[in-house]
Each structure stands twice: as structure tokens, then as C-alpha cells.
Coordinates of C-alpha atoms and ligand atoms in Angstrom, one line a residue:
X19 CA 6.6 -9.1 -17.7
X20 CA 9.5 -7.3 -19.4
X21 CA 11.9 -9.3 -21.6
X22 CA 15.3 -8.6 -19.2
X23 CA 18.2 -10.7 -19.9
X24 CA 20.7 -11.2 -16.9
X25 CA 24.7 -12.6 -17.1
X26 CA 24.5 -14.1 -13.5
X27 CA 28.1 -15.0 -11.7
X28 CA 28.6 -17.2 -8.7
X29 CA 32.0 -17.7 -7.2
X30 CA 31.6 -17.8 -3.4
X31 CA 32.8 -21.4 -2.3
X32 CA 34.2 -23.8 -4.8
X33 CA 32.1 -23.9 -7.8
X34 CA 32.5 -20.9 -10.5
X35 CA 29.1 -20.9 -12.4
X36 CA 27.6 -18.1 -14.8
X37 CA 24.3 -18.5 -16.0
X38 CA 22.1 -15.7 -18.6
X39 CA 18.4 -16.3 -17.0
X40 CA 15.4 -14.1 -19.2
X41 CA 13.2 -11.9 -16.4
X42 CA 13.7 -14.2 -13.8
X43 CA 12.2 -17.5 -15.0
X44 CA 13.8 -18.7 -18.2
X45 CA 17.0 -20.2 -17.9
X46 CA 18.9 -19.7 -21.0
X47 CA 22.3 -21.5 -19.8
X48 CA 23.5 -22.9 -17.0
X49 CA 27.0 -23.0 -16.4
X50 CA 28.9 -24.6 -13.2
X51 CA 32.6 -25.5 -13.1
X52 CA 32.8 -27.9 -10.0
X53 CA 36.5 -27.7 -8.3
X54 CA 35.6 -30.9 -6.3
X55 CA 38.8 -32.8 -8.0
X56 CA 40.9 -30.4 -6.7
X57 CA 39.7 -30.2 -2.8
X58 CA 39.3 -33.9 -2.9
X59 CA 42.5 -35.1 -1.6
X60 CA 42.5 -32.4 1.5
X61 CA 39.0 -33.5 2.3
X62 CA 37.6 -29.8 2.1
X63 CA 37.9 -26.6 -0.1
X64 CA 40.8 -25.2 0.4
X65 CA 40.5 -21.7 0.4
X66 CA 43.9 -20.3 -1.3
X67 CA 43.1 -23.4 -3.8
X68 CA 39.5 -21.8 -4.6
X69 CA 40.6 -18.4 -5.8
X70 CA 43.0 -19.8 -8.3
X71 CA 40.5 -22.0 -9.7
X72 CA 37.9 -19.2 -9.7
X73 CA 40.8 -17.3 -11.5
X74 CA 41.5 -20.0 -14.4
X75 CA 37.4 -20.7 -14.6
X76 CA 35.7 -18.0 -14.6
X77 CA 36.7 -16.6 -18.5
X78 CA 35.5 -19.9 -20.4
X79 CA 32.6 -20.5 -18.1
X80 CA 31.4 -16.5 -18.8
X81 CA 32.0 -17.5 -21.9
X82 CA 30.4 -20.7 -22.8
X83 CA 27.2 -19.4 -20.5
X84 CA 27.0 -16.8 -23.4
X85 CA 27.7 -19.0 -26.0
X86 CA 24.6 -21.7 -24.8
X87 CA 22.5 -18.9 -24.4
X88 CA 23.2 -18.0 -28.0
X89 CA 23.8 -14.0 -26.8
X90 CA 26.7 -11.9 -27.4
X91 CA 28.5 -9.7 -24.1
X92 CA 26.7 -6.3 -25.8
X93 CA 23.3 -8.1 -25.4
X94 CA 22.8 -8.9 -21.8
X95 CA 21.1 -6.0 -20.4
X96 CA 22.4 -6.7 -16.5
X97 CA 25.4 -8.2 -14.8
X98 CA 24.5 -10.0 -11.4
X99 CA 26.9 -11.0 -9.0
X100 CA 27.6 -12.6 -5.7
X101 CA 28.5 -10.0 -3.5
X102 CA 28.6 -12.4 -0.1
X103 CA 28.8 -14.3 2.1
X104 CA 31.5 -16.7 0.8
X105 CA 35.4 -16.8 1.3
X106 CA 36.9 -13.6 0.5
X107 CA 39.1 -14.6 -1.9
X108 CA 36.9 -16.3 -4.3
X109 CA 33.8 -13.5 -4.0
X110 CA 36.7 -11.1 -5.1
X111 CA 37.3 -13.4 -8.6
X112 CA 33.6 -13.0 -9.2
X113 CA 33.4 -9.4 -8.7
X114 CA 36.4 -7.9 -9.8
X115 CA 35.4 -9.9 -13.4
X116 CA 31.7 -8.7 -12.9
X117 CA 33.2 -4.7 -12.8
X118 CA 35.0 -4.8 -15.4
X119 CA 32.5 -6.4 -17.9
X120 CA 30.3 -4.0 -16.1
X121 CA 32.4 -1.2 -16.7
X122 CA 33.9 -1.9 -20.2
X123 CA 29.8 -2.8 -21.5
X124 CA 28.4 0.3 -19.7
X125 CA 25.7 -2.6 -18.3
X126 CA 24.3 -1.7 -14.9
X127 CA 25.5 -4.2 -12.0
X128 CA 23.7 -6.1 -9.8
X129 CA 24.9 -7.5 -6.3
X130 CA 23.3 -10.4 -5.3
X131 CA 23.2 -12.3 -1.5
X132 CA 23.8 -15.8 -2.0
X133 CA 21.8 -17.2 0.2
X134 CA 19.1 -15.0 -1.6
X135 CA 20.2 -16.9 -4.6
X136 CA 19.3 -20.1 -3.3
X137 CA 16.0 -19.1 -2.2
X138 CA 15.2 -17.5 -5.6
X139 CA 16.2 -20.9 -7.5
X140 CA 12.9 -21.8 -5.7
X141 CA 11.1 -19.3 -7.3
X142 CA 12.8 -20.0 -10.5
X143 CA 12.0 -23.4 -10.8
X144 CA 8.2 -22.5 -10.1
X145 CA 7.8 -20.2 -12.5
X146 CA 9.4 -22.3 -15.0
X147 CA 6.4 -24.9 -14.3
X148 CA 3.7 -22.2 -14.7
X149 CA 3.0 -22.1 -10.8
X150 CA 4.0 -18.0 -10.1
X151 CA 1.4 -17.1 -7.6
X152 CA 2.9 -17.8 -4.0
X153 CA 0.7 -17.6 -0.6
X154 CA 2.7 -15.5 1.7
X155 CA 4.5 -15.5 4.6
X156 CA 6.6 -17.7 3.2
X157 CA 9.2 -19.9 5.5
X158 CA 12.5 -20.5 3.5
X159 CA 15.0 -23.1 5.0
X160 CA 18.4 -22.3 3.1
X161 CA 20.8 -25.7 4.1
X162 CA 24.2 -25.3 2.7
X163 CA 27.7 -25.9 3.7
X164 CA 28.2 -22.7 5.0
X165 CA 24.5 -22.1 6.5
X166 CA 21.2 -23.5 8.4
X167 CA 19.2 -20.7 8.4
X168 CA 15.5 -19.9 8.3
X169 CA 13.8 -17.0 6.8
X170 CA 10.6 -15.3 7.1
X171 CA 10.6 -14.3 3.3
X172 CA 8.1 -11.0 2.4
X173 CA 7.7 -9.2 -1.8
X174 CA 6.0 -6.0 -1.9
X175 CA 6.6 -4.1 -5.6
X176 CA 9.1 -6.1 -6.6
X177 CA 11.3 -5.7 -3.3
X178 CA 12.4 -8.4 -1.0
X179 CA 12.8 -8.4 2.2
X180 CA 13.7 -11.4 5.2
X181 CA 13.8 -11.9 8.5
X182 CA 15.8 -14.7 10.3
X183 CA 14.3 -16.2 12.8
X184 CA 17.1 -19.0 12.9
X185 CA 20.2 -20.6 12.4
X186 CA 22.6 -22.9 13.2
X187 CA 24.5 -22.2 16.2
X188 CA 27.9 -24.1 15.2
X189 CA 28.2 -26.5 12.7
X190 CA 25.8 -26.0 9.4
X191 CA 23.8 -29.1 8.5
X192 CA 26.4 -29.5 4.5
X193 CA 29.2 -28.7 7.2
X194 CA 28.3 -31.9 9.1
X195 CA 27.5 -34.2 6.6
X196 CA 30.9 -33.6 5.1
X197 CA 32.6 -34.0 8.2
X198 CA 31.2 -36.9 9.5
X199 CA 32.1 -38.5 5.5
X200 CA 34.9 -37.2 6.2
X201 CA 35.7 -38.8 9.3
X202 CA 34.7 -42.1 8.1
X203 CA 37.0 -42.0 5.4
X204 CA 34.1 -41.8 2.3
X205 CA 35.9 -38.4 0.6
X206 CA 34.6 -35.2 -0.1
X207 CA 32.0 -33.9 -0.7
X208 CA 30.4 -35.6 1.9
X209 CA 26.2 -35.2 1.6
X210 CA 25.7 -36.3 -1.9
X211 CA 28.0 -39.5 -0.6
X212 CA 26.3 -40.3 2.4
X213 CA 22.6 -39.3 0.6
X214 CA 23.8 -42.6 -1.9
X215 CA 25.0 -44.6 0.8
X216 CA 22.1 -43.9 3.3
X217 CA 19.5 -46.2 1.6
X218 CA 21.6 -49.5 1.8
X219 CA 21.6 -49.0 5.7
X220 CA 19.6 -49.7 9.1
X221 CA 18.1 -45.8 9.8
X222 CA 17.0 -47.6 13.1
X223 CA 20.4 -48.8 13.8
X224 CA 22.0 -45.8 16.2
X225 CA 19.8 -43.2 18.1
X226 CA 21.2 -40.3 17.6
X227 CA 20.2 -37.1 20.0
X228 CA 19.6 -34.0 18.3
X229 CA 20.0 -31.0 20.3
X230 CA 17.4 -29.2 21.8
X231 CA 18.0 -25.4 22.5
X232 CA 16.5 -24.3 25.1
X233 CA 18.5 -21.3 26.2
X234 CA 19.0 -18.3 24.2
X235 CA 21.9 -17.8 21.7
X236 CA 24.7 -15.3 24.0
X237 CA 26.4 -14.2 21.3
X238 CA 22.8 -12.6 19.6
X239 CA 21.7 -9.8 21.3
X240 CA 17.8 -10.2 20.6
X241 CA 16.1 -7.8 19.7
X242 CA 12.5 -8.4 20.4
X243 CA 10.5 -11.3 21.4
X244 CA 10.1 -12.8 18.5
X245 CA 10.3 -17.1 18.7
X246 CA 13.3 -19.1 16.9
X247 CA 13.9 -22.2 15.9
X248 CA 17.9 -22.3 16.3
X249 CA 20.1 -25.8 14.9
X250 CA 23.1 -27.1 16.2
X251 CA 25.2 -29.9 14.5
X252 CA 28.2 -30.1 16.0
X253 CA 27.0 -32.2 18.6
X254 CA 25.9 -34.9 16.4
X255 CA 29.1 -34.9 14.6
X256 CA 31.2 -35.8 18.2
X257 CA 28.4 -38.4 18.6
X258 CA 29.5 -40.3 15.1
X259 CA 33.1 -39.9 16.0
X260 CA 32.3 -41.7 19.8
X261 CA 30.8 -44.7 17.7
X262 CA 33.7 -45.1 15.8
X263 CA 36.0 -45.2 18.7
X264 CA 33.7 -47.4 20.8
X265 CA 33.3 -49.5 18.1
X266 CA 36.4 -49.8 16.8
X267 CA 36.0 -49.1 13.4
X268 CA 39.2 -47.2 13.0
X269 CA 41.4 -49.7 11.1
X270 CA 38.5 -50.3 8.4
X271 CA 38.1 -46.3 8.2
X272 CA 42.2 -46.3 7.4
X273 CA 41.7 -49.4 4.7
X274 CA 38.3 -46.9 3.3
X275 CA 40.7 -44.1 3.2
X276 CA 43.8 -45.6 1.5
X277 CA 41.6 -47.3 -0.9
X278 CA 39.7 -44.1 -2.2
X279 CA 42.8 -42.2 -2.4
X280 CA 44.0 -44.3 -5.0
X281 CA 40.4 -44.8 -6.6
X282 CA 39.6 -42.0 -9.0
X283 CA 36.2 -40.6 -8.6
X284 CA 34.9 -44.0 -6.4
X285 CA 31.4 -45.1 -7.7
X286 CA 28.1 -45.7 -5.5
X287 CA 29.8 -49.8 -6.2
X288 CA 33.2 -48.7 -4.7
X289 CA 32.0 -47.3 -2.0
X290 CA 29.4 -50.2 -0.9
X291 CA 32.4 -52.5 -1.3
X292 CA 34.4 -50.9 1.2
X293 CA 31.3 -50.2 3.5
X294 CA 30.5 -53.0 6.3
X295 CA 26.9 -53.1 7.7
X296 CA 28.0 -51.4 10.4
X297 CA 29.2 -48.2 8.7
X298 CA 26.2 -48.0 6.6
X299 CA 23.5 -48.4 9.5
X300 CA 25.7 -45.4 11.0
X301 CA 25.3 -43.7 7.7
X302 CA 22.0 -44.0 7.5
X303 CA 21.2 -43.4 10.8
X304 CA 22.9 -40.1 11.3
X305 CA 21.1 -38.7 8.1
X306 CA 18.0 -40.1 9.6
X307 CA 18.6 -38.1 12.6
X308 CA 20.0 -35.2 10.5
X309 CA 16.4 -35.3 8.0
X310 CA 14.2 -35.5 11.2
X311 CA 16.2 -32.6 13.0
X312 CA 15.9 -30.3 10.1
X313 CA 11.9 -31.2 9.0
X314 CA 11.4 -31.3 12.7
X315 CA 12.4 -27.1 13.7
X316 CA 11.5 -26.1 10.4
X317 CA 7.8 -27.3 10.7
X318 CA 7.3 -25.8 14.2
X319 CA 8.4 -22.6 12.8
X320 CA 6.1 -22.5 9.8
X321 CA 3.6 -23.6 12.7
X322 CA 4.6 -20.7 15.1
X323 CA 4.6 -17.9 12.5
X324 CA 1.4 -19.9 10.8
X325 CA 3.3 -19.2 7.4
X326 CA 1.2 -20.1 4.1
X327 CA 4.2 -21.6 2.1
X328 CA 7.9 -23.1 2.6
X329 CA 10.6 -22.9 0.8
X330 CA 13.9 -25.7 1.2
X331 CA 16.7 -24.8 -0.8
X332 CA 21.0 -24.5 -0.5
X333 CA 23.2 -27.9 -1.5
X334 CA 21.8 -30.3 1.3
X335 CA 18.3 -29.8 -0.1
X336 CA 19.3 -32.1 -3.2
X337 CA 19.2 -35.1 -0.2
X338 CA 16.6 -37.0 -1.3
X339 CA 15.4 -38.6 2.1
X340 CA 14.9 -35.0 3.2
X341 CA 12.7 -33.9 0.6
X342 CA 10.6 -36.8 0.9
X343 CA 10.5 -36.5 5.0
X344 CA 9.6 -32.6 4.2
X345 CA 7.2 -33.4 1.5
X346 CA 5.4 -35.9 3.5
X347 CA 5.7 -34.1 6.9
X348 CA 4.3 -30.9 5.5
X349 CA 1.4 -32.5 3.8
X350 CA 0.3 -33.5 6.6
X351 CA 0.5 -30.1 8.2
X352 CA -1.3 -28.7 5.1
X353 CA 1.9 -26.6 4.0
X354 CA 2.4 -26.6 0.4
X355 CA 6.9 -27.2 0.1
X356 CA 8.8 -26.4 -2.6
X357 CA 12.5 -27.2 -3.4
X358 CA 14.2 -26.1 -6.7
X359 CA 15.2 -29.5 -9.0
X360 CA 18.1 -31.1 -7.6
X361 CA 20.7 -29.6 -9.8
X362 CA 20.0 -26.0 -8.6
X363 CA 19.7 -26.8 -5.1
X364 CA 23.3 -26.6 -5.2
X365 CA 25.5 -23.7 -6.0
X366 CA 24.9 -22.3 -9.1
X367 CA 24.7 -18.7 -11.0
X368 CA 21.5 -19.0 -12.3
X369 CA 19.6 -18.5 -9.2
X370 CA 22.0 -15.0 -8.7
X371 CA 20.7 -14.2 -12.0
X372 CA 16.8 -14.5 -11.0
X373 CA 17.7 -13.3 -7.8
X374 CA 18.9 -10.3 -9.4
X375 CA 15.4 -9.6 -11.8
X376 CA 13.0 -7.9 -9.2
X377 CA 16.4 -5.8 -8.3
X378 CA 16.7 -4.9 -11.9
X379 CA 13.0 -4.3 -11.9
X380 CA 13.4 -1.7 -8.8
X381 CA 16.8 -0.4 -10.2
X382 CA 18.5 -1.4 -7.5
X383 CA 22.5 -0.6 -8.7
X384 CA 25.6 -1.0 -7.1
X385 CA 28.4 1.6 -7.6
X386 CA 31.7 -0.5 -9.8
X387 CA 34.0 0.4 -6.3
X388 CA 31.1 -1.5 -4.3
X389 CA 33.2 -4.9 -2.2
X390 CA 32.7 -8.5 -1.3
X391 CA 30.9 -9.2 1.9
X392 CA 32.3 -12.5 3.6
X393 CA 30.0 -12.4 6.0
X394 CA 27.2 -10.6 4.2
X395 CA 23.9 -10.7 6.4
X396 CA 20.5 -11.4 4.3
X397 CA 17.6 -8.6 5.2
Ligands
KG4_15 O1 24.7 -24.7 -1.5 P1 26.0 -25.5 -1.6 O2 26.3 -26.0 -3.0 O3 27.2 -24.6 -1.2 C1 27.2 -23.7 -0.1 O4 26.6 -22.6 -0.2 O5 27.6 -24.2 1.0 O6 26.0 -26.6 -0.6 C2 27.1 -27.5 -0.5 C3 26.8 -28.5 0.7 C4 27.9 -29.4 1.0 O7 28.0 -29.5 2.4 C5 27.4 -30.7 0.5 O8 27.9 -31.9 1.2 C6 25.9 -30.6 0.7 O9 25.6 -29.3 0.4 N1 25.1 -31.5 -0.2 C7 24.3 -32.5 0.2 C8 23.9 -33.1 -0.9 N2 24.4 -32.5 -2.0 C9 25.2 -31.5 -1.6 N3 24.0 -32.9 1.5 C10 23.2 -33.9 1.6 N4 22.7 -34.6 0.5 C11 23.0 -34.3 -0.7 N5 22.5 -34.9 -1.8
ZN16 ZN1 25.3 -22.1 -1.5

């Protein structure tokens, strides 16, 4: 394996990170500057917000990355970047700073795919525990904010390549999760909330209905005849906001809200102190519904395209009742599942990085005038 060193950025939503990972499996540092205190009192990122954070960040966490690594700029031997999808605004911060270290270094410069990213944090994290031979086809789930999507993951000579096979039709599963916190007045962001909350309710409690999809998504021409397993969220989300309005749970929601506003950073205690029973059997029952959903497609894909290996990875894979329902579920189909540790399930630039090594291996380049890809597809 050749000793490659790669200065990884990530800036596509609202955490800036850089991270310098060695060939794809050693993490040298780690960096990630969250901007949760600033979206929290709007109850989402805020996109205008984002960029100027990204703009403030992304010098001392480039930095410090370096520093922990204990490497100078002149000794990386790649730059890696996000190139998409993300906001606009916030991929630009990433890249416009990835050029011109880029440029000024004379370093070659790698684009990454995010959502690439977080299936090569999977990867990273087996490699770092010795396991590096994979059975494929692989099956990667990628659950984020911003995505539900299911890949058919192949590697020939160091090259990449997936196929989607599906994805959410509306809401993404992160997407949900923080709106329904959201709705019931628990803050932002709402899954690692509701993942803390979750245990301390009835899962049993509400029975939720998950959609089923039966007819074929209009606005994706297909192109062959190949099976998907499409998601769909937003319906569950309505479903939550009928129980609060049936129930009438509004004026405790309000008394929630008010509270947390003036609590800074509420704790797992705060929260359970302004939670009735009621609100945490709905908690736990729409993340119950949510797991089962997601474990549910995923493993009649890996059945339908008889895949060898899965992958779950993106910010909602750090829930811990989904990784146990996956764990168990595919056991008992006989599917090895791997997730990457909980900390680089999220968004972070260390998984750009290692995304960015078999590119480096193939020499795989982007121009300096190359631009960011909001809605950047992943082949
Ligand atoms: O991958 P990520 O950091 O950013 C995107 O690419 O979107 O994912 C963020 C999403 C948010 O929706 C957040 O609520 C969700 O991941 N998330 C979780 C958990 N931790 C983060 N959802 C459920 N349980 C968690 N523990
Ligand atoms: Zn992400």
C-alpha cells in the first residue's frame, strides 16, 4: 500500500471539518466544527448562516487538523474536497479554500461526492480494525439529513462505481427525525435527541404506518427494469403532528419550547423533565416505526439483488436502536453489516479524505476552475 497522505475538507451542510487520513485507513486528525449553537434557535440550518460560519471556521480547523496530525501544508501530498451535494453556499467555502491551497502548494486536487464520503467512512473504519477484504456486491444505505438512498456499491482497480436503486421520495429519514423534534418542541438537531429520548418510552404505544410504494416514482424516468426499494417520510411526519392535535398536547409542546429556549444546551435530565409519558411513547414509537421502515426496504433489497455485504452509514446511522435492529435483522439473514463508529457516521472530513485515496491511486484530478455540485448525483 503506498504511504499517501490526504488534507480532506467537508463543508456541505453545517459542520466544517478537515481531517489528514494516511492511504485511506489511518486517521491522523479529525477535525469537526459543529455550528449546531448557531441554527439552534431557528430550529434548522440556516443556509445564509452556514456559509459565514464555514467562512470564520474553516482557517483554524485546516489548521489545527494539520497541527494534530503533526504535518506541515508542504507535506500533504493531496487536497480532497466536497465537491456536492450540499447547499451552494457552504460547498463554495470548502472549495474555493481547497483551490487555493491547491493552487499556492502545487498539490493535485481531489473532488469528493459526499455521500461517497459517508460510505467510505465504512471502509475506513474496517480497515482500521484489520478487516480489508469485503465480499461484493455490496448494499450501502447512506441516511442523512439530506438523503435515504441505497446503493449497489462495485471496486474494480481502485475505481468506484454505484448504482441507486433507491431513495427517498420526499422527506429523508435525518429530515424527519428533526422535524418531528422539531414539532414537539425538543430543539434541533432532532435524531441524536429523540435517539436519547426513545428508550424511556412505550415503542408499542402508537402504530405508525409506513408507506408502502407501490407505484413507480413519475418524476424518474426508469431506465430499465431493474427492482427499487424507494422511502417516503413525509407521511409519517403528518401522522405525529395528527397525534399532537388529537391529543392535545399543544400547550405542553409551547411550555417544552419556551423552557428549552432559555435552557442552554438542555441535558438528556432536562429533556425527560419536560417530557410526559405521552410524548415519550410517541418518541419512541415513531423511531420504532422509523428503525423498522428503514431495516425493513433495506433487507429486501440486499435480498433482491442477493448482495454479499451492507453498508449503513450518513448522520442517522449513529441511532443506536437502528444499528441494533440492522445488526440483529441481518444476522439473521446471514448478511454480514457494517456501520462506521458513531462519531463518523455523521459529517465529517475524514471520510472525504479516504474517499479521496483509490481517486489519488487512479489519478483521478480535477482542474482548480472545477464547481460545487448542489445536487451532485453519486455514479
Ligand atoms: O450525515 P449528517 O451529519 O449530515 C447530512 O449529510 O445530512 O446527518 C445529519 C442528520 C440529521 O438529520 C440528524 O438529526 C441525524 O442525522 N442524526 C441522527 C442521529 N444523529 C444524527 N438521527 C437519529 N439518531 C441519531 N443518533
Ligand atoms: Zn452527510
Amino acid at each position: 500500500m503506498p504511504d499517501v497522505t490526504i488534507l480532506g475538507i467537508e463543508s456541505s451542510c453545517d459542520e466544517t471539518g478537515a481531517a489528514v487520513v494516511r492511504s485511506g485507513q489511518q486517521i491522523l486528525s479529525n477535525v469537526v466544527a459543529s455550528q449546531i449553537a448557531t441554527h439552534q434557535p431557528y430550529g434548522g440550518v440556516v443556509p445564509e448562516l452556514a456559509s459565514r460560519e464555514h467562512l470564520r471556521a474553516i482557517i483554524p480547523v485546516v489548521r489545527q487538523a494539520l497541527a494534530e496530525a503533526r504535518l506541515t501544508y508542504e507535506s500533504v501530498d493531496a487536497i480532497a474536497v466536497t465537491q456536492g451535494p450540499g447547499l451552494a453556499g457552504s460547498l463554495l467555502v470548502g472549495i474555493s479554500f481547497a483551490k487555493a491551497l491547491a493552487f499556492a502548494l502545487e498539490k493535485p486536487l481531489i473532488a469528493v461526492n459526499h455521500l461517497e464520503g459517508h460510505i467510505h467512512a465504512v471502509l475506513l473504519e474496517q480497515r482500521q480494525t484489520g478487516n480489508g477484504e469485503l465480499q461484493f456486491p455490496v448494499l450501502a444505505l447512506v441516511v442523512s439529513g439530506g438523503h435515504t438512498h441505497l446503493y449497489l456499491a462495485h471496486s474494480e482497480e481502485n475505481l468506484w462505481t454505484y448504482d441507486n436503486i433507491g431513495h427517498t421520495r420526499d422527506d429523508a429519514a435525518g429530515e424527519a427525525f428533526d422535524k418531528v423534534a422539531k414539532l414537539l418542541g425538543l430543539g434541533y438537531p432532532g435524531g441524536p435527541i429523540i435517539d436519547q429520548l426513545a428508550p424511556h418510552g412505550n415503542p408499542e404505544a402508537v402504530k405508525f404506518q409506513t408507506s408502502q410504494l407501490k407505484h413507480r416514482d413519475r418524476n424518474r424516468p426508469q431506465a430499465d427494469d431493474q427492482p427499487r426499494f424507494d422511502f417516503s417520510y413525509s407521511g409519517i411526519k403528518t401522522a405525529v403532528l395528527r397525534y399532537v392535535e388529537t391529543h392535545n398536547l399543544g400547550a405542553a409542546i409551547e411550555e417544552r419550547r419556551r423552557a428549552f429556549s432559555e435552557t442552554k444546551g438542555p441535558k438528556l435530565e432536562d429533556y425527560l423533565r419536560f417530557c410526559d409519558r405521552q410524548t415519550l411513547d410517541l418518541v419512541a414509537s415513531f423511531q420504532r416505526s422509523m428503525v423498522e421502515d428503514l431495516v425493513a426496504k433495506t433487507l429486501a433489497a440486499a435480498r433482491e439483488y442477493d448482495v454479499q455485504t451492507l453498508f449503513v452509514s450518513g448522520g442517522v446511522a449513529a441511532n443506536r436502536e437502528l444499528r441494533e435492529n440492522f445488526a440483529r435483522e441481518a444476522e439473521m439473514q446471514g448478511l454480514p453489516v457494517f456501520f462506521p463508529s458513531r462519531s463518523l457516521s455523521t459529517d465529517n472530513a475524514a471520510m472525504i479524505a479516504a474517499a479521496a485515496f483509490p481517486k489519488f491511486l487512479a489519478k483521478q484530478f480535477v482542474p482548480v476552475d472545477f464547481s460545487a455540485e448542489a445536487g451532485m448525483a453519486l455514479r
